[in-house]
Short mmCIF file of C-alpha atoms in Angstrom, two decimals:
data_model
loop_
_atom_site.label_atom_id
_atom_site.label_comp_id
_atom_site.label_asym_id
_atom_site.label_seq_id
_atom_site.Cartn_x
_atom_site.Cartn_y
_atom_site.Cartn_z
CA MET S 22 0.00 0.00 0.00
CA ASP S 23 1.44 3.38 -1.06
CA ILE S 24 1.36 6.10 1.57
CA ILE S 25 0.99 9.75 0.58
CA LEU S 26 1.75 12.57 3.01
CA ALA S 27 -0.23 15.55 1.78
CA SER S 28 2.27 18.14 3.00
CA ALA S 29 5.24 20.00 1.59
CA SER S 30 6.73 20.56 5.07
CA PRO S 31 10.24 19.11 5.41
CA ARG S 32 9.69 18.91 9.18
CA ARG S 33 6.59 16.72 8.76
CA ARG S 34 8.46 14.54 6.31
CA GLU S 35 11.26 13.95 8.82
CA LEU S 36 8.77 13.13 11.57
CA LEU S 37 6.74 10.67 9.51
CA LYS S 38 9.99 8.74 9.03
CA LEU S 39 9.74 7.82 12.73
CA ILE S 40 6.73 5.69 11.67
CA THR S 41 7.71 4.58 8.18
CA LYS S 42 10.22 5.41 5.49
CA ASN S 43 7.96 4.19 2.69
CA PHE S 44 5.90 7.22 1.73
CA THR S 45 5.77 10.04 -0.76
CA ALA S 46 5.25 13.65 0.31
CA VAL S 47 3.25 15.84 -2.05
CA ALA S 48 2.23 19.49 -1.83
CA ILE S 49 -1.56 19.73 -1.97
CA ASP S 50 -3.57 22.87 -2.64
CA ALA S 51 -6.79 22.91 -0.66
CA ASP S 52 -9.37 25.59 -0.02
CA GLU S 53 -8.37 27.20 3.29
CA SER S 54 -11.41 29.46 3.68
CA LEU S 55 -13.34 28.88 6.90
CA ASP S 56 -16.56 29.99 8.53
CA ASP S 57 -15.98 32.91 10.87
CA ASN S 58 -17.51 31.09 13.81
CA ILE S 59 -15.45 27.91 13.62
CA SER S 60 -13.19 27.20 16.62
CA ALA S 61 -9.43 26.92 16.12
CA GLU S 62 -9.52 23.23 17.11
CA ASP S 63 -12.25 22.43 14.63
CA ALA S 64 -10.49 24.48 11.95
CA ALA S 65 -7.33 22.35 12.14
CA ALA S 66 -9.36 19.16 11.79
CA VAL S 67 -11.48 20.54 8.91
CA LEU S 68 -8.42 21.75 6.98
CA SER S 69 -6.59 18.45 7.49
CA LYS S 70 -9.61 16.64 6.07
CA ARG S 71 -9.77 18.91 3.04
CA LYS S 72 -6.08 18.30 2.30
CA ALA S 73 -6.52 14.54 2.71
CA GLN S 74 -9.62 14.49 0.52
CA ALA S 75 -7.86 16.48 -2.22
CA ALA S 76 -4.95 14.03 -2.07
CA ALA S 77 -7.28 11.01 -2.04
CA GLU S 78 -8.87 12.22 -5.28
CA MET S 79 -5.43 12.35 -6.90
CA TYR S 80 -4.22 9.06 -5.38
CA PRO S 81 -7.36 6.92 -4.98
CA ASP S 82 -5.42 3.66 -4.51
CA SER S 83 -3.17 5.02 -1.75
CA LEU S 84 -3.46 5.71 1.93
CA VAL S 85 -3.27 9.48 2.35
CA ILE S 86 -2.46 11.60 5.40
CA GLY S 87 -3.47 15.26 5.69
CA CYS S 88 -2.43 17.60 8.52
CA ASP S 89 -2.95 21.16 9.59
CA THR S 90 -1.15 22.79 12.53
CA THR S 91 -2.32 25.99 14.21
CA VAL S 92 -0.93 28.05 17.08
CA VAL S 93 -3.67 29.48 19.26
CA ILE S 94 -3.71 32.03 22.08
CA ASP S 95 -6.84 33.64 23.51
CA GLY S 96 -8.84 31.91 20.79
CA LYS S 97 -6.80 33.74 18.13
CA VAL S 98 -4.88 31.78 15.52
CA LEU S 99 -1.31 32.96 14.85
CA GLY S 100 -0.10 32.18 11.33
CA LYS S 101 3.37 32.68 9.93
CA PRO S 102 4.58 36.22 10.70
CA HIS S 103 4.82 38.43 7.61
CA ASP S 104 7.67 40.61 8.85
CA PRO S 105 9.82 41.31 11.94
CA GLN S 106 7.20 43.70 13.31
CA GLN S 107 4.46 41.07 13.26
CA CYS S 108 6.87 38.51 14.65
CA ARG S 109 7.61 40.87 17.54
CA GLU S 110 3.87 41.19 18.20
CA PHE S 111 3.43 37.41 18.21
CA LEU S 112 6.33 36.82 20.61
CA ARG S 113 5.12 39.57 22.97
CA LEU S 114 1.71 37.91 22.99
CA LEU S 115 3.23 34.49 23.80
CA SER S 116 5.69 35.85 26.43
CA GLY S 117 5.19 34.57 29.99
CA ARG S 118 2.09 32.56 29.10
CA GLN S 119 0.75 29.26 27.92
CA HIS S 120 -0.70 28.75 24.45
CA GLN S 121 -1.95 25.79 22.43
CA VAL S 122 -0.58 24.09 19.38
CA ILE S 123 -3.26 22.06 17.63
CA THR S 124 -2.69 19.65 14.78
CA GLY S 125 -5.67 18.23 12.97
CA TYR S 126 -4.94 15.03 11.07
CA THR S 127 -6.95 12.94 8.66
CA VAL S 128 -6.14 9.51 7.25
CA ILE S 129 -8.09 8.23 4.24
CA CYS S 130 -7.81 4.84 2.59
CA GLY S 131 -10.60 3.74 0.26
CA ASP S 132 -13.89 4.25 2.09
CA LYS S 133 -12.31 4.60 5.53
CA CYS S 134 -11.60 8.07 6.87
CA VAL S 135 -10.36 8.91 10.37
CA THR S 136 -9.98 12.50 11.57
CA GLY S 137 -8.52 13.54 14.91
CA LYS S 138 -6.72 16.37 16.60
CA GLU S 139 -3.90 16.63 19.09
CA VAL S 140 -3.48 19.57 21.46
CA THR S 141 -0.23 20.46 23.22
CA ASP S 142 0.09 23.29 25.76
CA VAL S 143 3.31 25.26 25.39
CA SER S 144 4.58 27.62 28.11
CA PHE S 145 6.85 30.52 27.26
CA ARG S 146 9.28 32.24 29.57
CA THR S 147 8.82 35.97 30.10
CA LEU S 148 10.75 37.44 27.18
CA SER S 149 12.58 40.76 27.30
CA ASP S 150 12.75 43.00 24.21
CA GLU S 151 16.36 41.86 23.96
CA ASP S 152 15.31 38.18 23.95
CA ILE S 153 12.78 38.90 21.20
CA ASP S 154 15.23 40.90 19.06
CA TRP S 155 17.81 38.13 19.45
CA TYR S 156 15.33 35.45 18.41
CA ILE S 157 14.17 37.42 15.37
CA SER S 158 17.83 37.90 14.39
CA THR S 159 18.24 34.10 14.16
CA GLY S 160 15.89 34.14 11.14
CA GLU S 161 14.01 31.14 12.51
CA PRO S 162 10.54 32.68 12.97
CA PHE S 163 9.44 33.52 9.45
CA ASP S 164 8.36 30.20 8.01
CA LYS S 165 6.75 28.99 11.22
CA ALA S 166 3.21 29.31 12.57
CA GLY S 167 3.25 31.43 15.72
CA GLY S 168 6.69 32.80 14.83
CA TYR S 169 8.83 30.21 16.59
CA GLY S 170 10.24 26.72 16.09
CA ILE S 171 10.52 24.61 19.23
CA GLN S 172 12.86 22.23 17.37
CA GLY S 173 15.40 25.06 17.01
CA LYS S 174 16.52 28.01 19.11
CA GLY S 175 12.84 28.56 19.90
CA ALA S 176 13.39 25.83 22.51
CA LEU S 177 15.20 28.46 24.57
CA LEU S 178 12.03 30.60 24.74
CA SER S 179 9.88 27.86 26.26
CA ASP S 180 10.18 26.48 29.78
CA GLY S 181 8.02 23.43 29.18
CA ILE S 182 5.16 21.78 27.38
CA ARG S 183 2.29 19.51 28.27
CA GLY S 184 1.48 16.90 25.66
CA ASP S 185 3.22 15.59 22.56
CA PHE S 186 6.38 17.51 21.64
CA TYR S 187 6.27 16.42 17.99
CA ASN S 188 2.79 17.86 17.69
CA VAL S 189 4.39 21.28 18.29
CA VAL S 190 6.91 20.56 15.52
CA GLY S 191 4.00 19.74 13.19
CA LEU S 192 3.09 16.04 13.27
CA PRO S 193 1.61 14.20 16.29
CA VAL S 194 3.52 11.01 15.46
CA SER S 195 2.40 9.02 18.49
CA ALA S 196 -1.35 9.57 17.96
CA LEU S 197 -0.97 9.18 14.20
CA TYR S 198 0.84 5.88 14.68
CA GLN S 199 -2.09 4.55 16.70
CA VAL S 200 -4.48 5.55 13.92
CA LEU S 201 -2.29 4.04 11.20
CA LYS S 202 -2.27 0.75 13.10
CA THR S 203 -6.04 0.57 12.59
CA PHE S 204 -5.33 0.76 8.84
CA ASN S 205 -2.89 -2.14 9.23
CA ILE S 206 0.02 0.12 8.39
CA GLN S 207 2.88 -0.89 10.62
CA GLU S 208 6.21 0.79 11.20
CA ASP S 209 9.26 -0.59 9.46
CA MET F 2 35.97 32.29 27.31
CA ASP F 3 36.32 28.64 26.31
CA ILE F 4 33.36 26.41 27.08
CA ILE F 5 33.85 22.74 27.94
CA LEU F 6 30.97 20.27 27.87
CA ALA F 7 31.99 17.43 30.18
CA SER F 8 30.09 14.75 28.26
CA ALA F 9 30.84 12.29 25.48
CA SER F 10 27.16 12.08 24.49
CA PRO F 11 26.60 13.06 20.84
CA ARG F 12 23.00 13.94 21.74
CA ARG F 13 24.10 16.47 24.38
CA ARG F 14 26.60 17.93 21.95
CA GLU F 15 23.87 18.51 19.35
CA LEU F 16 21.59 20.10 21.94
CA LEU F 17 24.22 22.46 23.34
CA LYS F 18 24.56 23.82 19.78
CA LEU F 19 21.10 25.35 20.26
CA ILE F 20 22.81 27.69 22.76
CA THR F 21 26.29 28.07 21.28
CA LYS F 22 28.49 26.47 18.66
CA ASN F 23 31.70 27.52 20.42
CA PHE F 24 32.46 24.71 22.82
CA THR F 25 34.51 21.56 23.15
CA ALA F 26 33.02 18.27 24.34
CA VAL F 27 35.29 16.04 26.42
CA ALA F 28 34.67 12.67 28.02
CA ILE F 29 35.26 12.94 31.78
CA ASP F 30 35.71 10.06 34.18
CA ALA F 31 34.18 10.80 37.55
CA ASP F 32 33.47 8.65 40.58
CA GLU F 33 29.84 7.47 40.19
CA SER F 34 29.53 5.78 43.57
CA LEU F 35 26.69 7.13 45.70
CA ASP F 36 25.33 6.78 49.22
CA ASP F 37 22.54 4.24 49.34
CA ASN F 38 20.12 6.70 50.89
CA ILE F 39 20.49 9.48 48.31
CA SER F 40 17.36 10.32 46.29
CA ALA F 41 17.43 9.98 42.50
CA GLU F 42 16.99 13.74 42.11
CA ASP F 43 19.89 14.53 44.39
CA ALA F 44 22.02 11.83 42.72
CA ALA F 45 21.73 13.48 39.30
CA ALA F 46 22.80 16.85 40.75
CA VAL F 47 25.68 15.33 42.75
CA LEU F 48 27.02 13.39 39.76
CA SER F 49 26.77 16.45 37.48
CA LYS F 50 28.79 18.40 40.01
CA ARG F 51 31.47 15.72 40.20
CA LYS F 52 31.82 15.67 36.43
CA ALA F 53 32.00 19.47 36.28
CA GLN F 54 34.56 19.61 39.10
CA ALA F 55 36.74 16.98 37.41
CA ALA F 56 36.58 18.97 34.17
CA ALA F 57 37.27 22.26 35.98
CA GLU F 58 40.49 20.78 37.40
CA MET F 59 41.63 19.90 33.89
CA TYR F 60 40.46 23.18 32.33
CA PRO F 61 40.76 25.79 35.11
CA ASP F 62 40.52 28.77 32.74
CA SER F 63 37.35 27.58 31.01
CA LEU F 64 33.67 27.54 31.79
CA VAL F 65 32.69 23.89 32.25
CA ILE F 66 29.29 22.19 32.09
CA GLY F 67 28.59 18.82 33.72
CA CYS F 68 25.34 16.84 33.34
CA ASP F 69 23.84 13.60 34.53
CA THR F 70 20.50 12.24 33.34
CA THR F 71 18.52 9.56 35.19
CA VAL F 72 15.24 7.82 34.44
CA VAL F 73 13.24 7.16 37.59
CA ILE F 74 10.10 5.15 38.32
CA ASP F 75 8.86 4.24 41.82
CA GLY F 76 12.04 5.78 43.22
CA LYS F 77 14.11 3.28 41.23
CA VAL F 78 16.73 4.48 38.75
CA LEU F 79 16.76 2.72 35.37
CA GLY F 80 20.18 2.73 33.71
CA LYS F 81 21.04 1.52 30.23
CA PRO F 82 19.65 -1.98 29.69
CA HIS F 83 22.31 -4.67 29.48
CA ASP F 84 20.42 -7.01 27.18
CA PRO F 85 17.01 -7.51 25.49
CA GLN F 86 15.64 -9.24 28.58
CA GLN F 87 16.42 -6.29 30.87
CA CYS F 88 15.12 -3.90 28.21
CA ARG F 89 11.84 -5.86 28.17
CA GLU F 90 11.64 -5.52 31.98
CA PHE F 91 12.22 -1.77 31.79
CA LEU F 92 9.59 -1.22 29.09
CA ARG F 93 7.03 -3.35 30.98
CA LEU F 94 7.69 -1.22 34.04
CA LEU F 95 7.19 2.01 32.09
CA SER F 96 4.11 0.76 30.16
CA GLY F 97 0.87 2.66 30.81
CA ARG F 98 2.40 4.91 33.45
CA GLN F 99 4.21 8.14 34.10
CA HIS F 100 7.88 8.28 35.08
CA GLN F 101 10.42 11.02 35.63
CA VAL F 102 13.51 12.00 33.69
CA ILE F 103 15.86 14.07 35.82
CA THR F 104 18.92 15.89 34.57
CA GLY F 105 21.29 17.41 37.09
CA TYR F 106 23.53 20.12 35.66
CA THR F 107 26.44 22.06 37.05
CA VAL F 108 28.24 25.06 35.56
CA ILE F 109 31.61 26.10 36.97
CA CYS F 110 33.69 29.09 35.98
CA GLY F 111 36.48 30.20 38.31
CA ASP F 112 35.03 30.48 41.80
CA LYS F 113 31.42 30.46 40.64
CA CYS F 114 29.50 27.18 40.66
CA VAL F 115 25.79 26.75 39.93
CA THR F 116 24.04 23.39 40.25
CA GLY F 117 20.43 22.71 39.31
CA LYS F 118 18.13 19.96 38.20
CA GLU F 119 15.29 19.70 35.72
CA VAL F 120 12.49 17.16 36.03
CA THR F 121 10.22 16.10 33.16
CA ASP F 122 7.27 13.72 33.55
CA VAL F 123 6.95 11.27 30.68
CA SER F 124 3.78 9.22 30.09
CA PHE F 125 3.90 5.93 28.25
CA ARG F 126 1.07 4.28 26.39
CA THR F 127 0.09 0.78 27.48
CA LEU F 128 2.50 -1.39 25.53
CA SER F 129 1.68 -4.87 24.27
CA ASP F 130 4.35 -7.59 24.16
CA GLU F 131 4.31 -7.02 20.39
CA ASP F 132 5.01 -3.29 20.85
CA ILE F 133 7.91 -4.07 23.18
CA ASP F 134 9.40 -6.70 20.86
CA TRP F 135 9.10 -4.33 17.92
CA TYR F 136 10.83 -1.51 19.82
CA ILE F 137 13.66 -3.77 20.96
CA SER F 138 14.10 -4.92 17.34
CA THR F 139 14.82 -1.31 16.30
CA GLY F 140 18.08 -1.50 18.30
CA GLU F 141 17.39 1.92 19.82
CA PRO F 142 17.16 1.00 23.52
CA PHE F 143 20.63 -0.24 24.36
CA ASP F 144 22.67 2.92 24.74
CA LYS F 145 19.89 4.86 26.45
CA ALA F 146 18.97 5.26 30.11
CA GLY F 147 15.56 3.68 30.74
CA GLY F 148 15.79 1.73 27.50
CA TYR F 149 14.17 4.24 25.15
CA GLY F 150 15.00 7.35 23.16
CA ILE F 151 12.18 9.88 22.87
CA GLN F 152 14.05 11.56 20.01
CA GLY F 153 13.69 8.38 17.94
CA LYS F 154 11.06 5.69 17.52
CA GLY F 155 10.66 5.81 21.31
CA ALA F 156 8.42 8.81 20.60
CA LEU F 157 5.79 6.30 19.45
CA LEU F 158 5.73 4.70 22.93
CA SER F 159 4.90 7.94 24.75
CA ASP F 160 1.60 9.80 24.59
CA GLY F 161 2.91 12.99 26.15
CA ILE F 162 5.27 14.72 28.51
CA ARG F 163 5.08 17.50 31.06
CA GLY F 164 8.12 19.74 31.16
CA ASP F 165 11.13 20.27 28.92
CA PHE F 166 11.36 17.78 26.04
CA TYR F 167 15.11 18.28 25.60
CA ASN F 168 15.63 17.33 29.21
CA VAL F 169 14.36 13.86 28.25
CA VAL F 170 16.87 13.75 25.40
CA GLY F 171 19.64 14.58 27.87
CA LEU F 172 20.20 18.33 28.17
CA PRO F 173 17.70 20.83 29.63
CA VAL F 174 18.72 23.55 27.16
CA SER F 175 16.18 26.14 28.24
CA ALA F 176 17.10 26.06 31.96
CA LEU F 177 20.80 25.78 31.15
CA TYR F 178 20.58 28.81 28.88
CA GLN F 179 19.15 30.85 31.76
CA VAL F 180 22.04 29.76 33.99
CA LEU F 181 24.65 30.48 31.32
CA LYS F 182 23.26 34.01 30.96
CA THR F 183 24.25 34.63 34.59
CA PHE F 184 27.82 33.74 33.56
CA ASN F 185 27.57 36.29 30.75
CA ILE F 186 27.70 33.53 28.15
CA GLN F 187 25.33 34.49 25.40
CA GLU F 188 24.09 32.49 22.46
CA ASP F 189 25.63 33.10 19.09
#
């Protein structure tokens, strides 16, 4: 059975290798428009399903995996920062507090479709303006939701998490592995 | 100021690079005997201090970092498993429960010495005999305290942590970074 990861993210690709090396990663365009009143948790699950469904149409004989990761604080979703100023705003918002990283995931194979979501709480240290300027100067924030990468120097901004670490990086490998087992896809 | 990491662990070396690339890692022999009545938390701090002190004697003009990581369940310290049978015992003990990973760390520079410890709770899924056999067959367990590596396929055994993920890998980078700041060692 071919496995398709419907994601262009190199980080997700690396993480899926913890489960299996036999898959193909493909970039999938899916409609990302959402109802205004949808919650952030539901949004991640809905978007993961759209990506998986789009991939399943292209690869009907494969098992496909779709994911969507969002960073949420006070019910507000933080995307990838457009510029240093927005990155500064994001990091000030996250400073000294706990926020949520939510990954929705959907696995489709033939008629079977399983959608779930994984939530990890991430706590940030209180950041000084100097801390924030330093972190922006590393160049890490700009391709990452929420403006930080916990797998890089962003680790120095956080003093702990509650939940699955790899969910914060972008793929909840442990939960996904349990789901894949129900599709009879085993690790190798 | 030269920085010496008193550890031969390639994992610690990679993690310290999140803080600085300018350091030298050296293997240090230190007395690892302990009083019978010492707690696991205190043991990690005591051993980290011994390693740092031994390194400080060899490199008196450098800043030295010593670390010791222990995996603890029911007050019992799990070392590196000697063979598949012991590994099976460890994983059965960890299955379906929470345990603690404790890293003691000591930084010495001249007359200044700071010792601390970081504790992370790690939860394991309930593991079947099949899960355990599979994980042992990956070859991952044997050079790792507690018999698993959360940075590898061991991630699939855990359903979450509470605390610093990198502490479980072997170096509490976020706490250590805060301590190093007090020595005026900044990231680069």
